[in-house]
Short mmCIF file of C-alpha atoms and ligand atoms in Angstrom, two decimals:
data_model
loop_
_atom_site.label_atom_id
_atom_site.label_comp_id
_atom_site.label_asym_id
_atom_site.label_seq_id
_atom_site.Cartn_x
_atom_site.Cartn_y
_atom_site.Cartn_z
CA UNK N 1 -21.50 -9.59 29.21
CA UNK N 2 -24.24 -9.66 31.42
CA UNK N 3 -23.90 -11.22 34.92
CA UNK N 4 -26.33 -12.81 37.68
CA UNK N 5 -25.52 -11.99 41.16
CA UNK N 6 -27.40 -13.26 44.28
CA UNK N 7 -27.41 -12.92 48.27
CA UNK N 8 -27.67 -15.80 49.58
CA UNK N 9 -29.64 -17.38 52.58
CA UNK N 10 -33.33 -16.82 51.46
CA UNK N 11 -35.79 -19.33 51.75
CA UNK N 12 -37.45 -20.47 48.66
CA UNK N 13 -41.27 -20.69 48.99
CA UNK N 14 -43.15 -20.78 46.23
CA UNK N 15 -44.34 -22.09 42.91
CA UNK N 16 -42.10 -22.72 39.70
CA UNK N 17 -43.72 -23.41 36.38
CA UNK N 18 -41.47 -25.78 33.83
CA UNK N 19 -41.24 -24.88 30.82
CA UNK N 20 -40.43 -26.92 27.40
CA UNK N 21 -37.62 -28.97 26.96
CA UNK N 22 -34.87 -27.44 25.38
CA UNK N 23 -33.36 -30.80 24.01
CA UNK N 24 -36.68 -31.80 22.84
CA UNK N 25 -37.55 -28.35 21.06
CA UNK N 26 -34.27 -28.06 19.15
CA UNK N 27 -34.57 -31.03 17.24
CA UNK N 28 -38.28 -30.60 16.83
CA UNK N 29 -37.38 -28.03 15.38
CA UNK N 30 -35.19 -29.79 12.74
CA UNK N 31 -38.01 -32.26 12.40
CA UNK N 32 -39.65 -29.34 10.48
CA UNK N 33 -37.51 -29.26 7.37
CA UNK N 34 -38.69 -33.12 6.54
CA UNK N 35 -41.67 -31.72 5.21
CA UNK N 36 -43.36 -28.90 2.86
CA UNK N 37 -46.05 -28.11 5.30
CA UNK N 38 -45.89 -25.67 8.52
CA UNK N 39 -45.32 -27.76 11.94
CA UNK N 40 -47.02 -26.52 14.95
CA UNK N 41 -44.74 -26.37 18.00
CA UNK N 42 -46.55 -25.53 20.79
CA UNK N 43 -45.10 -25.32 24.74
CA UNK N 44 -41.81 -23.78 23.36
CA UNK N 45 -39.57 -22.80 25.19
CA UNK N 46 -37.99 -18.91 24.60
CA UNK N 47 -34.22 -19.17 24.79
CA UNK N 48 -31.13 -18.31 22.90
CA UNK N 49 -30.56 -22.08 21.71
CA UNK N 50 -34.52 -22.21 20.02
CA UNK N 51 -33.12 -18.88 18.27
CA UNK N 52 -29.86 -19.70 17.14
CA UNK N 53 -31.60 -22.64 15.74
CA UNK N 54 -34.71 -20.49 13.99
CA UNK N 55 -32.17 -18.37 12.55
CA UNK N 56 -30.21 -21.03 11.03
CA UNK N 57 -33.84 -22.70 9.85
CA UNK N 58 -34.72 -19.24 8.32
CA UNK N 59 -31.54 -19.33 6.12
CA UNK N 60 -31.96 -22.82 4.88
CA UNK N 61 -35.73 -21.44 3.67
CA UNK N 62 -37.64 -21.25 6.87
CA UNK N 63 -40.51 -19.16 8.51
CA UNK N 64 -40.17 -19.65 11.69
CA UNK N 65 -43.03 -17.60 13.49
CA UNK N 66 -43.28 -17.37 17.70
CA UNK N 67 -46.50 -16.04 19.26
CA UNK N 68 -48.81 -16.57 22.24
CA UNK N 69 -51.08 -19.24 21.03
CA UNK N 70 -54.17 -20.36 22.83
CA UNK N 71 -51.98 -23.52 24.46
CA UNK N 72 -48.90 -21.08 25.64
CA UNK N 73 -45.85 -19.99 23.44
CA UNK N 74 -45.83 -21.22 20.37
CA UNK N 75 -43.74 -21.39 17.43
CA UNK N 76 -44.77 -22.26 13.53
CA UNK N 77 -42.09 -23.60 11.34
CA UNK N 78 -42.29 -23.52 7.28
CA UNK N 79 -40.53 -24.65 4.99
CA UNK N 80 -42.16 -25.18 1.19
CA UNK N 81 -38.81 -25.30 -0.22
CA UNK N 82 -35.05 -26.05 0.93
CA UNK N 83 -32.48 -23.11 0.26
CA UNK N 84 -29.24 -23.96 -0.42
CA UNK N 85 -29.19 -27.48 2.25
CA UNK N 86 -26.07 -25.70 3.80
CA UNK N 87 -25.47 -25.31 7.12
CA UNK N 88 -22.26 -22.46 7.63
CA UNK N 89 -19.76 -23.02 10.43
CA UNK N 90 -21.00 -19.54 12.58
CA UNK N 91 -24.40 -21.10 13.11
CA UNK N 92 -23.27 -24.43 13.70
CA UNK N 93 -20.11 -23.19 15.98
CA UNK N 94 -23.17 -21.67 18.12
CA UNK N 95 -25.17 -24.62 18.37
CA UNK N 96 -23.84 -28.23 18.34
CA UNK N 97 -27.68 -29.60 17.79
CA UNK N 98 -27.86 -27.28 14.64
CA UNK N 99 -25.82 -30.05 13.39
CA UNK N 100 -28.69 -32.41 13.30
CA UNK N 101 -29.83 -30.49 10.34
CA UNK N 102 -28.27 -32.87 8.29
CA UNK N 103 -30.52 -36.02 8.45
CA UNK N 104 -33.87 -34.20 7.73
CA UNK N 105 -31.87 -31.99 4.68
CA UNK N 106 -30.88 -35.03 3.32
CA UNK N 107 -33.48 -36.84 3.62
CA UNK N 108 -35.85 -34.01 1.82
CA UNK N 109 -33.19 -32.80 -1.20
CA UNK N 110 -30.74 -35.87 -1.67
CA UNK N 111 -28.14 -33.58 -0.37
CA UNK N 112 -26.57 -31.38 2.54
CA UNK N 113 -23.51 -29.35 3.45
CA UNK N 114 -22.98 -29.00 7.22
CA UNK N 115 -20.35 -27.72 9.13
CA UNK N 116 -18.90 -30.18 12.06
CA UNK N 117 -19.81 -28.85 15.21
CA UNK N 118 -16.04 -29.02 17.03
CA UNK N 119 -15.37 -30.26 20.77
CA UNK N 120 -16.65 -28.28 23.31
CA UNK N 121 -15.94 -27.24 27.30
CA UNK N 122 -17.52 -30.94 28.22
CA UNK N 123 -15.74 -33.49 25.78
CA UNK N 124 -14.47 -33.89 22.19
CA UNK N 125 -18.36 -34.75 21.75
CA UNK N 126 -17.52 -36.43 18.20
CA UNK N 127 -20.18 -37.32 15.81
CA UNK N 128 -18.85 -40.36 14.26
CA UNK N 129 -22.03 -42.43 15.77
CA UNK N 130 -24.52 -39.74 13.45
CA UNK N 131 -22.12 -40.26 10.04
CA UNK N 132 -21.90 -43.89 10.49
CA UNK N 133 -25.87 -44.18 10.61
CA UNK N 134 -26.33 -41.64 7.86
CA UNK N 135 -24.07 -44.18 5.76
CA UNK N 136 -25.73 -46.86 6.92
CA UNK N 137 -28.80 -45.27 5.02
CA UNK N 138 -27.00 -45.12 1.86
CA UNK N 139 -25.78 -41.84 2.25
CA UNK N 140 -22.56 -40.98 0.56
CA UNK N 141 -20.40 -38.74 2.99
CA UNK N 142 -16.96 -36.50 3.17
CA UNK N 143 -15.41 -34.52 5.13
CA UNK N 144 -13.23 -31.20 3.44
CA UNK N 145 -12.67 -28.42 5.31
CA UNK N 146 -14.12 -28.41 8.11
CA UNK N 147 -18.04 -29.87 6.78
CA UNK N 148 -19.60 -32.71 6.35
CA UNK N 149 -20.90 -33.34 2.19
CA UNK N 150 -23.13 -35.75 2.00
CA UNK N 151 -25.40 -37.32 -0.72
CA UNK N 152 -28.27 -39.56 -1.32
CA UNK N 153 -29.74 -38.78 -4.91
CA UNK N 154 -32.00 -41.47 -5.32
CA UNK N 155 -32.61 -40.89 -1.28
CA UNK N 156 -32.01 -42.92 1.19
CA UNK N 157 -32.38 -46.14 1.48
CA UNK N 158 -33.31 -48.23 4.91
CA UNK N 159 -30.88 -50.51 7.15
CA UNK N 160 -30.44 -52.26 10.62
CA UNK N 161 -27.76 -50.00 12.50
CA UNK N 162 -26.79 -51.34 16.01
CA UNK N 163 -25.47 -48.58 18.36
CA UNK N 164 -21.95 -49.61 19.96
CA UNK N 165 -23.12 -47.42 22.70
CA UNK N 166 -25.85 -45.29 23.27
CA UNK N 167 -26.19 -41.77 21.87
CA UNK N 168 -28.98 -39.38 22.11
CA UNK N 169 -28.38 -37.30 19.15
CA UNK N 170 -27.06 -39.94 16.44
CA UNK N 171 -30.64 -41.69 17.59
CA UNK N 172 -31.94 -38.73 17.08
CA UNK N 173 -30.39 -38.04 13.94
CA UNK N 174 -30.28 -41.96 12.78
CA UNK N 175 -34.33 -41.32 13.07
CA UNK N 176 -34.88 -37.79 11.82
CA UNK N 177 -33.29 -39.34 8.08
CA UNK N 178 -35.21 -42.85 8.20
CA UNK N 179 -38.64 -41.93 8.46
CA UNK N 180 -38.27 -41.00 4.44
CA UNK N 181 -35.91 -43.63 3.92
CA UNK N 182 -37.34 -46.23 1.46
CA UNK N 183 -38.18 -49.40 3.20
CA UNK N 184 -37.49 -50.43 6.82
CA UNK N 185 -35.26 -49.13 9.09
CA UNK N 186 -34.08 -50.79 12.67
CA UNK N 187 -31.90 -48.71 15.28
CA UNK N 188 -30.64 -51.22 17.76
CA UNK N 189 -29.64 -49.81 21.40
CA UNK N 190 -31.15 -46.80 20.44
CA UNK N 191 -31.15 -44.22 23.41
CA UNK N 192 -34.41 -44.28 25.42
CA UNK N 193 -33.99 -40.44 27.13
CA UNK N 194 -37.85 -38.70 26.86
CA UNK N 195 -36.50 -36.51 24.24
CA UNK N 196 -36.12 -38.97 21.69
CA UNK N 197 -39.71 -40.48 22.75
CA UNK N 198 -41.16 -36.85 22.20
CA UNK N 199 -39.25 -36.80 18.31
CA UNK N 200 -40.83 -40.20 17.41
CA UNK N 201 -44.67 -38.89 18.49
CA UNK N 202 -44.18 -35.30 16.89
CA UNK N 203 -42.73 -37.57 13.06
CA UNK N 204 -46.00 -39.91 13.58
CA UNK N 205 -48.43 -36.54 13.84
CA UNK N 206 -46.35 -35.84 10.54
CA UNK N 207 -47.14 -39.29 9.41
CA UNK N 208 -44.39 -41.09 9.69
CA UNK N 209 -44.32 -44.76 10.99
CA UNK N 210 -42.40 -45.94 14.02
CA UNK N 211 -42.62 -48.70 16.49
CA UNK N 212 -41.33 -49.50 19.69
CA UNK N 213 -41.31 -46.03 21.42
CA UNK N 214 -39.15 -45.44 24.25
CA UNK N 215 -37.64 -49.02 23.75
CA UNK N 216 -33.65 -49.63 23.34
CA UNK N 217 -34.97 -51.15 19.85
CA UNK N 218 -36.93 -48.34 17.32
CA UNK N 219 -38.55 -49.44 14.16
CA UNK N 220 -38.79 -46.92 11.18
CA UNK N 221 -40.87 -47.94 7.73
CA UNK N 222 -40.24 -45.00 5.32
CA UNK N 223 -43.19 -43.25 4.17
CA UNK N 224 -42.52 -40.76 1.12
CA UNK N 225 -43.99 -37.94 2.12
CA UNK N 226 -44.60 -36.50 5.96
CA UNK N 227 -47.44 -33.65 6.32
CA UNK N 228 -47.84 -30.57 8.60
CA UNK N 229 -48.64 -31.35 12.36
CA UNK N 230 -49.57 -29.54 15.81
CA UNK N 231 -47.19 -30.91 18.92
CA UNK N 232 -46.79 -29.97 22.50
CA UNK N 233 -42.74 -29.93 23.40
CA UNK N 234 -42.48 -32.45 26.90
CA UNK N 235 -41.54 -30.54 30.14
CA UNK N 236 -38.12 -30.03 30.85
CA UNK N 237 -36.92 -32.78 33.07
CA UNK N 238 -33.46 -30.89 33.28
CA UNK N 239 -34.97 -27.81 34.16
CA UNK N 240 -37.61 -29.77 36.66
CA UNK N 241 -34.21 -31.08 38.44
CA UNK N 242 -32.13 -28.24 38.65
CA UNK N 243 -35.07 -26.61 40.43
CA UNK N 244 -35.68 -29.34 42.95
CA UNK N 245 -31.51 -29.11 43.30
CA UNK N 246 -32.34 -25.16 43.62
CA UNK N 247 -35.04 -25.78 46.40
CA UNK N 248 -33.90 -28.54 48.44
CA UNK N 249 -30.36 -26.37 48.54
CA UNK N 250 -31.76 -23.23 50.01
CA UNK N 251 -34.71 -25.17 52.05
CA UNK N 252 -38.25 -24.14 51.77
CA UNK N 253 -41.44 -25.19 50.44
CA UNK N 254 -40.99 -25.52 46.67
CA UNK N 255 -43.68 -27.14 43.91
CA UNK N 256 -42.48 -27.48 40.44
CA UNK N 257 -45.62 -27.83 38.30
CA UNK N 258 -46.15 -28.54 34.82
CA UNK N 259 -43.79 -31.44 34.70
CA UNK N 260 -43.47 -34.80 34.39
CA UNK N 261 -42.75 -37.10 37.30
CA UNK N 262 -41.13 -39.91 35.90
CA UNK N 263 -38.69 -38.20 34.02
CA UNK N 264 -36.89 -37.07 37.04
CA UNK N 265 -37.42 -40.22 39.18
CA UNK N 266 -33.64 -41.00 39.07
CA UNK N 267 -32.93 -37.75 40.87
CA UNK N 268 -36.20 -37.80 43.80
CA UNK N 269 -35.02 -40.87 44.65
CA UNK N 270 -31.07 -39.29 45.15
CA UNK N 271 -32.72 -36.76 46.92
CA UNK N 272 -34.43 -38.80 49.09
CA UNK N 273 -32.27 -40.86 49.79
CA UNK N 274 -30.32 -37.60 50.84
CA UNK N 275 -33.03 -36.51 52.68
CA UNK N 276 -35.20 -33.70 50.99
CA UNK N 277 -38.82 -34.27 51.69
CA UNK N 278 -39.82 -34.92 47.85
CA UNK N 279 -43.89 -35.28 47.31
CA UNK N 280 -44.62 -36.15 43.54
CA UNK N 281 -48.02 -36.40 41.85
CA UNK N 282 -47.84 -38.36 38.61
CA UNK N 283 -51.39 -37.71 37.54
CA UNK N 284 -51.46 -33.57 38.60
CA UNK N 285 -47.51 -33.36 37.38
CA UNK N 286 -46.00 -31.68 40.19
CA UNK N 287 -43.34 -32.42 42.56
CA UNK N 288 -43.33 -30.65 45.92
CA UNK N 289 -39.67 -29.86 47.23
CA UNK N 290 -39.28 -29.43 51.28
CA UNK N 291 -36.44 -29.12 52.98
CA UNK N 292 -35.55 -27.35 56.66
CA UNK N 293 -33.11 -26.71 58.71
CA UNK N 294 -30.75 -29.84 59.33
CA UNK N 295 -28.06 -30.37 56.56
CA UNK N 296 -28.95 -33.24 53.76
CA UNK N 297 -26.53 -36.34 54.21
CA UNK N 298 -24.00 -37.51 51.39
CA UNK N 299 -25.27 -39.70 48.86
CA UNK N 300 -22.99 -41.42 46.00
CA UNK N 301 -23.98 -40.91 42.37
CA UNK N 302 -23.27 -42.30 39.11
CA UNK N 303 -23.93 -40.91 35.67
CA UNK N 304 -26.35 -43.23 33.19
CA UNK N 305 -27.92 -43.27 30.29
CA UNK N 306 -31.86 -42.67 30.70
CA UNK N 307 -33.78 -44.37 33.07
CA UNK N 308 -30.54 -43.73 35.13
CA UNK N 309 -29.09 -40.44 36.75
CA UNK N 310 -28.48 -37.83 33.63
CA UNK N 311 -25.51 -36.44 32.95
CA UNK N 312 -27.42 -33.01 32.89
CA UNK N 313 -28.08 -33.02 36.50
CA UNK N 314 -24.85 -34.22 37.77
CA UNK N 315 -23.38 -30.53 38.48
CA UNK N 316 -26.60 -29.37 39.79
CA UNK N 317 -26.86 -32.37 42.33
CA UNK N 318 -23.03 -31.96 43.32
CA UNK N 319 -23.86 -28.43 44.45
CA UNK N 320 -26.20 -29.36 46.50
CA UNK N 321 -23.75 -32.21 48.28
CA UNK N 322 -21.20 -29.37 48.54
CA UNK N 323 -23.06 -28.46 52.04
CA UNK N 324 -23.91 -32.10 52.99
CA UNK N 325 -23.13 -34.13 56.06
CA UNK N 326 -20.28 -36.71 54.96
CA UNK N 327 -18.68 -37.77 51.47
CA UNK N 328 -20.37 -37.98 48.23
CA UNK N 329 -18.61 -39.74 45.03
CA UNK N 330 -19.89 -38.31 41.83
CA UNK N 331 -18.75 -40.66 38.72
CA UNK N 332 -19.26 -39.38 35.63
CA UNK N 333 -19.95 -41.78 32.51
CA UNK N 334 -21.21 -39.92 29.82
CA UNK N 335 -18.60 -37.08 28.94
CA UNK N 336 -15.15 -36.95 29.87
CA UNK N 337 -14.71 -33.26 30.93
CA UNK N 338 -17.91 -32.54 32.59
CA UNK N 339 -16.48 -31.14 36.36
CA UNK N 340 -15.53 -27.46 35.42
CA UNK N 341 -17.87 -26.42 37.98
CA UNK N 342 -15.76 -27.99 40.59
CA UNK N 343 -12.86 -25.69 40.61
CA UNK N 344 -15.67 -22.79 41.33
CA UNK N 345 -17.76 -24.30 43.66
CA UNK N 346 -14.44 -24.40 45.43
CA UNK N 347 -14.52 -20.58 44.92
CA UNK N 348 -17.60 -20.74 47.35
CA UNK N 349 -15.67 -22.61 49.73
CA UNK N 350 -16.75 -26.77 48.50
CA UNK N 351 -14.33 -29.07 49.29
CA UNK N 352 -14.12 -30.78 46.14
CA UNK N 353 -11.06 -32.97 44.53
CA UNK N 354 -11.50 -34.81 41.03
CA UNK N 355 -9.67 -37.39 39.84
CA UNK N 356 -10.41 -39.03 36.43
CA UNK N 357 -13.85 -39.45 36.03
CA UNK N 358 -14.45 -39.41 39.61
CA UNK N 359 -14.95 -36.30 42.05
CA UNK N 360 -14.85 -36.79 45.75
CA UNK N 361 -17.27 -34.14 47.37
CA UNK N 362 -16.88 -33.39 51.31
CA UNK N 363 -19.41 -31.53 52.65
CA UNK N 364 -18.58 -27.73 54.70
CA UNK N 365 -21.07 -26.55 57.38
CA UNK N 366 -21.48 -23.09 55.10
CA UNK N 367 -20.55 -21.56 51.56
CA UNK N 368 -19.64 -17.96 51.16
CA UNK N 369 -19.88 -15.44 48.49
CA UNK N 370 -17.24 -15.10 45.67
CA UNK N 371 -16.88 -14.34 42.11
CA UNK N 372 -17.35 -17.26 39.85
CA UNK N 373 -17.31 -17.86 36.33
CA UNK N 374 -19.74 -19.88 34.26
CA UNK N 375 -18.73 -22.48 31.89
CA UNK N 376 -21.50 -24.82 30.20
CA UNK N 377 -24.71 -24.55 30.54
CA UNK N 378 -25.88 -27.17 33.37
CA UNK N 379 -22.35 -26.20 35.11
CA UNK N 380 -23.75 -22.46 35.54
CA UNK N 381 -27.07 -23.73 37.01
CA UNK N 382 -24.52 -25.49 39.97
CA UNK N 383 -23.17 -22.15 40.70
CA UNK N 384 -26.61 -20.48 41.00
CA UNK N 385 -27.61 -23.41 43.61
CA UNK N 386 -24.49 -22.65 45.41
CA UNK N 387 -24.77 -18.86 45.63
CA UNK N 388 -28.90 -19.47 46.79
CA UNK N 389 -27.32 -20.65 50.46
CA UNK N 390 -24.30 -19.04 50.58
CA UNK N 391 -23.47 -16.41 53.23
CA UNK N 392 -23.36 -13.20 51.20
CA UNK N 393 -23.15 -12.53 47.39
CA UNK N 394 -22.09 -14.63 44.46
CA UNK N 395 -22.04 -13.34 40.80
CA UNK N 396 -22.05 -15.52 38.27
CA UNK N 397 -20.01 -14.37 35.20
CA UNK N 398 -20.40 -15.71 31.72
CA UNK N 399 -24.17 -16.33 32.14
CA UNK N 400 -24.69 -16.31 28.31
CA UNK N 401 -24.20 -20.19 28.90
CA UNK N 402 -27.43 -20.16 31.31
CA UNK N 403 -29.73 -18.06 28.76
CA UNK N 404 -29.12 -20.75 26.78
CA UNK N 405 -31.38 -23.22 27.98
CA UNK N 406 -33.18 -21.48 31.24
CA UNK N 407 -35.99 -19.51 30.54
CA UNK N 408 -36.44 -16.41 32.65
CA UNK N 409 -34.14 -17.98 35.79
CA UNK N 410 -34.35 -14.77 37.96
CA UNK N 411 -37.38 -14.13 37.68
CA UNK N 412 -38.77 -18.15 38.53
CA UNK N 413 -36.16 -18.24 41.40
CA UNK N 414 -36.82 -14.21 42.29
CA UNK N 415 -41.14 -15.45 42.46
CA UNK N 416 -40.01 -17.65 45.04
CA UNK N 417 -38.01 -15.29 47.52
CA UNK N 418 -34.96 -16.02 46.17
CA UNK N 419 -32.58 -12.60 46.18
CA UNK N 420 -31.26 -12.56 42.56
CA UNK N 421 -30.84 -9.92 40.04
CA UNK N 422 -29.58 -10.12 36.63
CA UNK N 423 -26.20 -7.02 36.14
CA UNK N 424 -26.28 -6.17 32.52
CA UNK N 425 -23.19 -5.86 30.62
CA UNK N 426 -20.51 -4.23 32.52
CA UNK N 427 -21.77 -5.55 35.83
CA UNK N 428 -23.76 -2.08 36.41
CA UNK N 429 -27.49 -2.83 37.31
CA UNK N 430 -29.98 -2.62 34.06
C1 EPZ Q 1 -27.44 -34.78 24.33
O1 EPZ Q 1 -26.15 -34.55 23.79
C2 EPZ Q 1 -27.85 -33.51 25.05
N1 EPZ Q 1 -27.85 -32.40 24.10
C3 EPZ Q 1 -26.87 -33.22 26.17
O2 EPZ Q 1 -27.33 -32.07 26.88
C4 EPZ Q 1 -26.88 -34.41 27.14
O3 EPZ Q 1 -25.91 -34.18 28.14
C5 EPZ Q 1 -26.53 -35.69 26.37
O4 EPZ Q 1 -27.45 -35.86 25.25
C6 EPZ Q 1 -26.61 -36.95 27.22
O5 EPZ Q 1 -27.87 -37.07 27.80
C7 EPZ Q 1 -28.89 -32.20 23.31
O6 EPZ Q 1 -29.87 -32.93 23.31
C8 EPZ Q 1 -28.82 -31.01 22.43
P1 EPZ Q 1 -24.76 -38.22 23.25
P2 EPZ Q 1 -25.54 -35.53 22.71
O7 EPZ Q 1 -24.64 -38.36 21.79
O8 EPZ Q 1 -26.63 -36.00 21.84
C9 EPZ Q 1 -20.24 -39.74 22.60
C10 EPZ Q 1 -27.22 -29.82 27.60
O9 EPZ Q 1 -26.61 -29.19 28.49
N2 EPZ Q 1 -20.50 -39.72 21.15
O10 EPZ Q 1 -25.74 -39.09 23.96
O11 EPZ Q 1 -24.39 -34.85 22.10
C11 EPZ Q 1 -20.24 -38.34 23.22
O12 EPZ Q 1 -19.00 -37.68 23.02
C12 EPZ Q 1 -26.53 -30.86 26.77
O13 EPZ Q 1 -28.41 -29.59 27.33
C13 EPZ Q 1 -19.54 -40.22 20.28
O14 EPZ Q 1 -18.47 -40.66 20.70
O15 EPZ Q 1 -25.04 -36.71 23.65
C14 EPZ Q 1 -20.58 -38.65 24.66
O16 EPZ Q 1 -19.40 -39.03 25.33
C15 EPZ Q 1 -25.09 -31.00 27.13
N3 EPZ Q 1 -19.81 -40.21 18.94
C16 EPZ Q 1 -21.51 -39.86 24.55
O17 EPZ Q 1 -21.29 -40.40 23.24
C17 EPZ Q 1 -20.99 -39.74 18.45
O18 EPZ Q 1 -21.18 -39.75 17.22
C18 EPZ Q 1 -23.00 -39.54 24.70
O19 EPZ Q 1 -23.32 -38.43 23.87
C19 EPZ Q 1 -21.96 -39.25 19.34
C20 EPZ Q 1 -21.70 -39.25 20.70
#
C-alpha cells in the first residue's frame, strides 16, 4: 500500500490550481444514465472515486471516455441502452455514491437492483431518507439480501416529500428520479450545498425542468425524455479548503485559483477570525492564503449544513488549531464518528480529547514527526496539514483513502515547496 511521507517545516509559496469537485462529478456522473444520449463532463476531476464509478457505469451499459478536451479533462458518458439496472455489492462496497445509481436506473427502465452501501469509518450513514423519497415517487421497494429491488413499471409518478432533516445525497437522489417523474415534484428542506446546485444546472442542459435553485425548497416538473448535454463540474470547495488549511498551517504565500469564493466563505471567515491573512477575489476566483511567523489563535467551530461550516473541512481545520494559541471546541453535527483523526494527530504530539460529539483542541508550541495511519478521506488530508509543520518526518499510511478524492496532492503541495514524496507499496521509494 502506498504511503506519503513528508519533512516538515517548509514554507509553502506558490500557486495551487483546484480542480473539479469530486461530490459534484460522481453524481454527474449518474446523471448520465437518465438519458440515451452522451453527456459531456468537462473539468473532471481524475481520481479513484470518478473510476470506481465509470467502471460500475460501464457495466450497467456505459462508455465512459476521459481525454484532454479543449476546456481541460474531460470525460464523455454513453449510455443508448441500460444493461441489466444492477448495481453488485463489490462496486457499491467501494463507493457509497455508486448507490445513487438507483434513482436515474429507475427512472429510465421502471426497475433497479442495487446493493446497500453499509456504514462506514464516519457513521452508520443510512439511506432511509433516499428509499423514503424513491417511494414517495411511486416506487415500489425491498430489501433481500443485502440490495435494494425496486420498481416503477408505469414510472414514476411525482409527489411533495418534506426532508425531516437535510441530506445531500437523498436530495440528490430524490432529484436525479423526479426530473422523469410524470407531473410535479416538490422536495421541501432540500439541502442547499453547491453540489446539488451544480446537479440541477447539468439535468436543465439535459432538459429537464427545475425551479428554485440553491433554495431549501426545489421544484421538479417531469419531462419524458432528457437529451445529451456539455457541463463544466464546479471547483472543489473541499479541496479549495483543505489547501487554505494546508497553507495557513505551514505559513507562506499561498493562492488557490480556479475556485469559487463563496463556497468556502464559512471557512475564510474561521480563518480569519483565527488570524490567517485570507485575500479573496470573487470575480478572478482566487483566494490568497498568508500566514507568518506568530502562531494562529483558537477559534470554536461548529459543523452545519451548507451555508455553514462543512463537515468536510472539520478535520482539516482541527489540524490546523492543533498548533494554535489557546482552546478550540470542534462540535460535530453531521456524522457521529467523524474524529478518527484525533487519536493521530495526537501521534504528532496535538493535545486533543473528544467527548461525544465534541473535541476539545489545546494548542502545543510544535508537532513532531511520527507514523500515522489514514482513515477517511478528509481525515487523511488533517494528517498531511499536520506533518507540513511538524519538526521532522510524518508518513501517512493508508493513503488509498486520499487518492480518492485529491488529485495529484504531492505534486500541488511539492509545486509549492512543500517536502513530500509519495513511498510506493512497501514503503520503498518508486
Ligand atoms: C455527502 O454525503 C458527501 N458525500 C459527504 O462527503 C459530506 O460529508 C456530506 O454529504 C455532508 O456534506 C458525497 O457527496 C459523495 P448526507 P451524504 O446525506 O450525502 C444522515 C467526502 O469525504 N442520513 O447529507 O452521505 C447521515 O447518516 C464525503 O467527500 C440518514 O440518516 O451526506 C448523516 O448523519 C464524506 N439517512 C446526515 O444524514 C439518509 O437516508 C447527513 O448525511 C441519509 C443521510
Amino acid at each position: 500500500m502506498d504511503r506519503i511521507a513528508i519533512n516538515g517545516g517548509a514554507r509553502l509559496d506558490g500557486s495551487i490550481p483546484i480542480s473539479g469537485a469530486k461530490n459534484s462529478a460522481i453524481k454527474l456522473m449518474a446523471a448520465s444514465l437518465l438519458t440515451d444520449e452522451p453527456l459531456r463532463l468537462t473539468n473532471m476531476p481524475r481520481l479513484a472515486d470518478t473510476m470506481f464509478l465509470g467502471k460500475l457505469l460501464q457495466r450497467l451499459g456505459a462508455s465512459v471516455v476521459e481525454s484532454d478536451g479543449p476546456d481541460g479533462p474531460q470525460t464523455v458518458l454513453h449510455t443508448p441502452e441500460v444493461l441489466g439496472a444492477i448495481a453488485p455489492y463489490n462496486l457499491v462496497r467501494q463507493m457509497r455514491a455508486s448507490f445513487n445509481v438507483l434513482g436515474p436506473l429507475l427512472a429510465r427502465t421502471g426497475q433497479a437492483k442495487v446493493s446497500l452501501p453499509g456504514g462506514c469509518t464516519i457513521g452508520a450513514r443510512p439511506v432511509d431518507l433516499h428509499l423514503k423519497a424513491l417511494e414517495s415517487l411511486g416506487a415500489r421497494i425491498e430489501l433481500h439480501e443485502g440490495y435494494v429491488y425496486a420498481q416503477a413499471p408505469r414510472g414514476l409518478v411525482g409527489a411533495e416529500i418534506e426532508f425531516p432533516f437535510v441530506s445531500v445525497g437523498a436530495t440528490e437522489h430524490a432529484l436525479l428520479a423526479a426530473v422523469l417523474a410524470e407531473g410535479t415534484t416538490v422536495l421541501k428542506n432540500a439541502a442547499c450545498e453547491p453540489e446539488i446546485g451544480d446537479l440541477a444546472l447539468c439535468l436543465i442542459a439535459m432538459g429537464a425542468k427545475i425551479e428554485g435553485l440553491d433554495t431549501p425548497t426545489l421544484t421538479i416538473t417531469g419531462v419524458r425524455r432528457l437529451t445529451g448535454a456539455s457541463h463544466a463540474v464546479i471547483p472543489d470547495r473541499i479541496e479549495t479548503g483543505a489547501y487554505a488549511c494546508a497553507a495557513a498551517m505551514a505559513g507562506g504565500d499561498v493562492r488557490l485559483v480556479n475556485t469559487q469564493v463563496p463556497f468556502v466563505q464559512s471557512l475564510l471567515d474561521k480563518m480569519t477570525e483565527a488570524g490567517v491573512q485570507v485575500d479573496a477575489d470573487a470575480k478572478a476566483g482566487e483566494i490568497r492564503i498568508r500566514r507568518g511567523p506568530e502562531r494562529l489563535k483558537a477559534v470554536d467551530l461548529v459543523t452545519d449544513p451548507y451555508p455553514g461550516f462543512p463537515t468536510d473541512l472539520q478535520a482539516p481545520f482541527m489540524a490546523l488549531m492543533t498548533t494554535a494559541v489557546g482552546e478550540s471546541h470542534v462540535r460535530e453535527t453531521i456524522f457521529e464518528n467523524r474524529f478518527m483523526h484525533a487519536p493521530e494527530l495526537t501521534r504528532l504530539g496535538a493535545d486533543i480529547a473528544v467527548s461525544g460529539g465534541e473535541a476539545r483542541v489545546r494548542g502545543v508550541e510544535q508537532l513532531n514527526g511520527a507514523e500515522v495511519m489514514a482513515t477517511d478521506l478528509r481525515a487523511s488530508f488533517s494528517l498531511v496539514i499536520a506533518g507540513l509543520a511538524a519538526r521532522g518526518e510524518t508518513t501517512v499510511n493508508r493513503i488509498y483513502h486520499i487518492d480518492r478524492g485529491f488529485e495529484r496532492l504531492e505534486q500541488k503541495l511539492g509545486d509549492c515547496g512543500a517536502d513530500i514524496r509519495r513511498l510506493k507499496g512497501d514503503g520503498e521509494e518508486p
